[in-house]
Amino acid sequence: MAVIAMLGYGVVGSGVAELILKNKNKFKNRLNEELVISNILVRDMDKYKDNKNKALLTNNIEDIFKKKVDIVVEAMGGLNPSYEYVKRALEMKKHVVTSNKDLIAEYGTELLELANKNGVSIHFEASVGGGIPILKSMNECLVGNEIKSIRSILNGTTNFILSKMNHDNMSYEDALKLAQKLGFAEANPESDVMGYDAARKLSILSTIAYNKKVYWKDINIEGITDIDINDFKYAKMRGCSIKLLGVSQKDADNIYASVRPVMVKENSVLGKIEDEYNAILVEGDAVGDVLFTGKGAGMFPTASSVFADIADIVIHKEEEAITFNEEEAKINKKWNTDGKWLIRIKTDDRIKVIENITANFTSSYILSNAISMDKDEVVAFINADSETIIDDCIYNLKKDGYVKSSKKLLIFEK
Amino acid sequence: MAVIAMLGYGVVGSGVAELILKNKNKFKNRLNEELVISNILVRDMDKYKDNKNKALLTNNIEDIFKKKVDIVVEAMGGLNPSYEYVKRALEMKKHVVTSNKDLIAEYGTELLELANKNGVSIHFEASVGGGIPILKSMNECLVGNEIKSIRSILNGTTNFILSKMNHDNMSYEDALKLAQKLGFAEANPESDVMGYDAARKLSILSTIAYNKKVYWKDINIEGITDIDINDFKYAKMRGCSIKLLGVSQKDADNIYASVRPVMVKENSVLGKIEDEYNAILVEGDAVGDVLFTGKGAGMFPTASSVFADIADIVIHKEEEAITFNEEEAKINKKWNTDGKWLIRIKTDDRIKVIENITANFTSSYILSNAISMDKDEVVAFINADSETIIDDCIYNLKKDGYVKSSKKLLIFEK
């Protein structure tokens, strides 16, 4: 028998409770193990007056810890009080399963070490990519590979907004409002649209992939709030759409890591990932490119991964599933290899800006006035040896008063 | 220390040997385990006179079994003598890792039982999808799901041939010749082009997915040898290409299972899988659709999966990774739900055939003489409640002497 205590009974928590119930017989028959939920911690008992699991609910954390429990499932989200509760569970030698990327991105190293010290494990498959089995695949199935790069779509909210802007020609503001209306975006969408959510997930992926700590705040993070309809129009000229990509890759001894909007070919694998789907393209030195896609969030996709973690503990009894190396990676925030870019510079002096662009970059295709959407703007597709060269060029133009505003978008052509 | 004996030193075997060597230090440093190859069984010693692993080679199977070995890696392919050697290894309580789909599709149930009886395990991740971690994902990561369907591209040779026919307008014969010239197809391509290879892999996948034995010879198997350029022309009219799909799905208490050429939308995920790439789209009741893609064959992709299996045995010490239920599935060979189809019937009496088609199917769109590539042929896109209705219709027409030849292709529109 495996006794499971649950912290949180929201979307993820109730999905997990249902999957446990649904798989009870399968586990009993095939594996001779019984799964039992001891208690479920909720904040507001009144909210669940008519719930079928009412008898299991408590709003007192002590009820959770005073019972004999094997596994604690944390599905509350956020850092407070989940950090404290998870630490306490590990110290009491309970295995922990969590879907909480904030927690792992912030305290992963500490919590994994604590679990290890106490001879238990902490699993967090659902924290990245929802139902997609990416962490276990990377940790176990690709163990013979040196991971060279990750290109990923890790946030469903922004992918929904960008999909709407691309296909339905909606403005960012309208697409965000629609996402909020449909429940795909929160009232305060900051964590999603600013790229923080994707950065936390990319940091977890990258820490496993490169066996060095990639802390999420060290990643270059750009959100999608500056993306406008014209960006999509320019992208279409190159057969591209725009996706918020989590990208990391080996860059000599360093690791380049960023969350940023990128122009990707519409008919590429990542270009085809729409709405709430997530995708992770992993490049290993032996395996080549492997792509994983599926629903990145939602009740049952997330519960599917939480349940797999529970099963891992019950069946496979692994005590240390994933390890985080404490050694910190040196992180490059700039794309310092050859790249294609779209740059847009608002200016009162097109000639001066164009002069500088053609002088600075290996090649440049400058849109004529007639094609450009805004007469005060120089729009160019360029090839540059590094992002630094672009930033320097714009910095110098700005210093000399030629730039009212500017933006740049990396282009991935495969 | 984990001692590994290898049977076979061809493409897969030499890739595995190289990965073991490459990962030696990683294993020693991170996991405190040393991987050692004891011997490598080859048929012809002379072939490897200058090989760097020459000292490990033997052509005597007794050299393999007389040493203290923990894991036997079988990478010989075929059934004979691999079946005998693998059985012997299991009986001697050695763990086995194999990339051999023929062996697992034919003797999987028996070998898994034998492993279980002897307290060891047999792993075979590389037998399906090459480098794609699909078996472990399905067995462990989707364990909370009831699998509803699998749609998969499992054979790189046929996918290469069909890609060439689609994009370069090549005939089947020319595309096959090119594949043979480039080493993608064997001199005797039967196992690939007739669909047997894909059927073996689908049977392994389906046996795990539905927890019932799906024997490969019970699957409906159609190859690609009858696919012609006109099929692709008709497919294009619907925005489709043609892929050899391994399809299985729950069909009440039965399981529909087939390997057959299917028209799939060119811009769908499966439509985008080209050349030597494989893809497996798994539908679970909790997780929804999850897609896995990557290279389905080749030295290092395959070795990547074999190595992961070795690591599983060394690190995780699972004694019974995957189980095959002996209970046989009831298999439906026909697509007995609503479906869209292309049908082509060669006839001397178009009117009679058209009359029958319009009378038998829920809807039918019959190509006019002008569009049809062959004046003696009735070509129609139809909706039918089941495959049986189509077969009956053609059977009756044939009985009455109206059919010179006929073919039908299922169409998947999502």
Coordinates of C-alpha atoms in Angstrom, one line a residue, chain A residues 228-240 242 263 342-344 367 371-374 377-381 409 411:
Chain A
D228 CA 3.0 43.8 -32.9
I229 CA 1.0 42.9 -36.0
N230 CA 3.7 44.3 -38.3
D231 CA 6.3 41.8 -36.9
F232 CA 4.0 39.1 -38.1
K233 CA 3.6 40.8 -41.5
Y234 CA 7.4 40.9 -41.9
A235 CA 7.7 37.3 -40.6
K236 CA 5.2 36.2 -43.3
M237 CA 7.5 37.6 -46.0
R238 CA 10.0 35.0 -44.9
G239 CA 7.4 32.2 -44.5
C240 CA 7.7 32.5 -40.8
I242 CA 6.7 34.1 -34.3
M263 CA 10.7 34.0 -36.1
L342 CA 14.8 41.1 -38.5
I343 CA 15.7 44.6 -37.3
R344 CA 13.3 47.6 -37.1
L367 CA 12.7 46.8 -47.2
I371 CA 6.9 47.7 -48.5
S372 CA 7.7 48.9 -45.0
M373 CA 4.5 49.4 -42.9
D374 CA 5.8 52.6 -41.3
E377 CA 11.0 53.0 -39.8
V378 CA 13.9 51.2 -41.4
V379 CA 13.1 47.5 -41.7
A380 CA 15.8 45.0 -42.6
F381 CA 16.5 41.3 -42.8
L409 CA 14.0 39.4 -33.8
I411 CA 15.2 34.1 -37.2

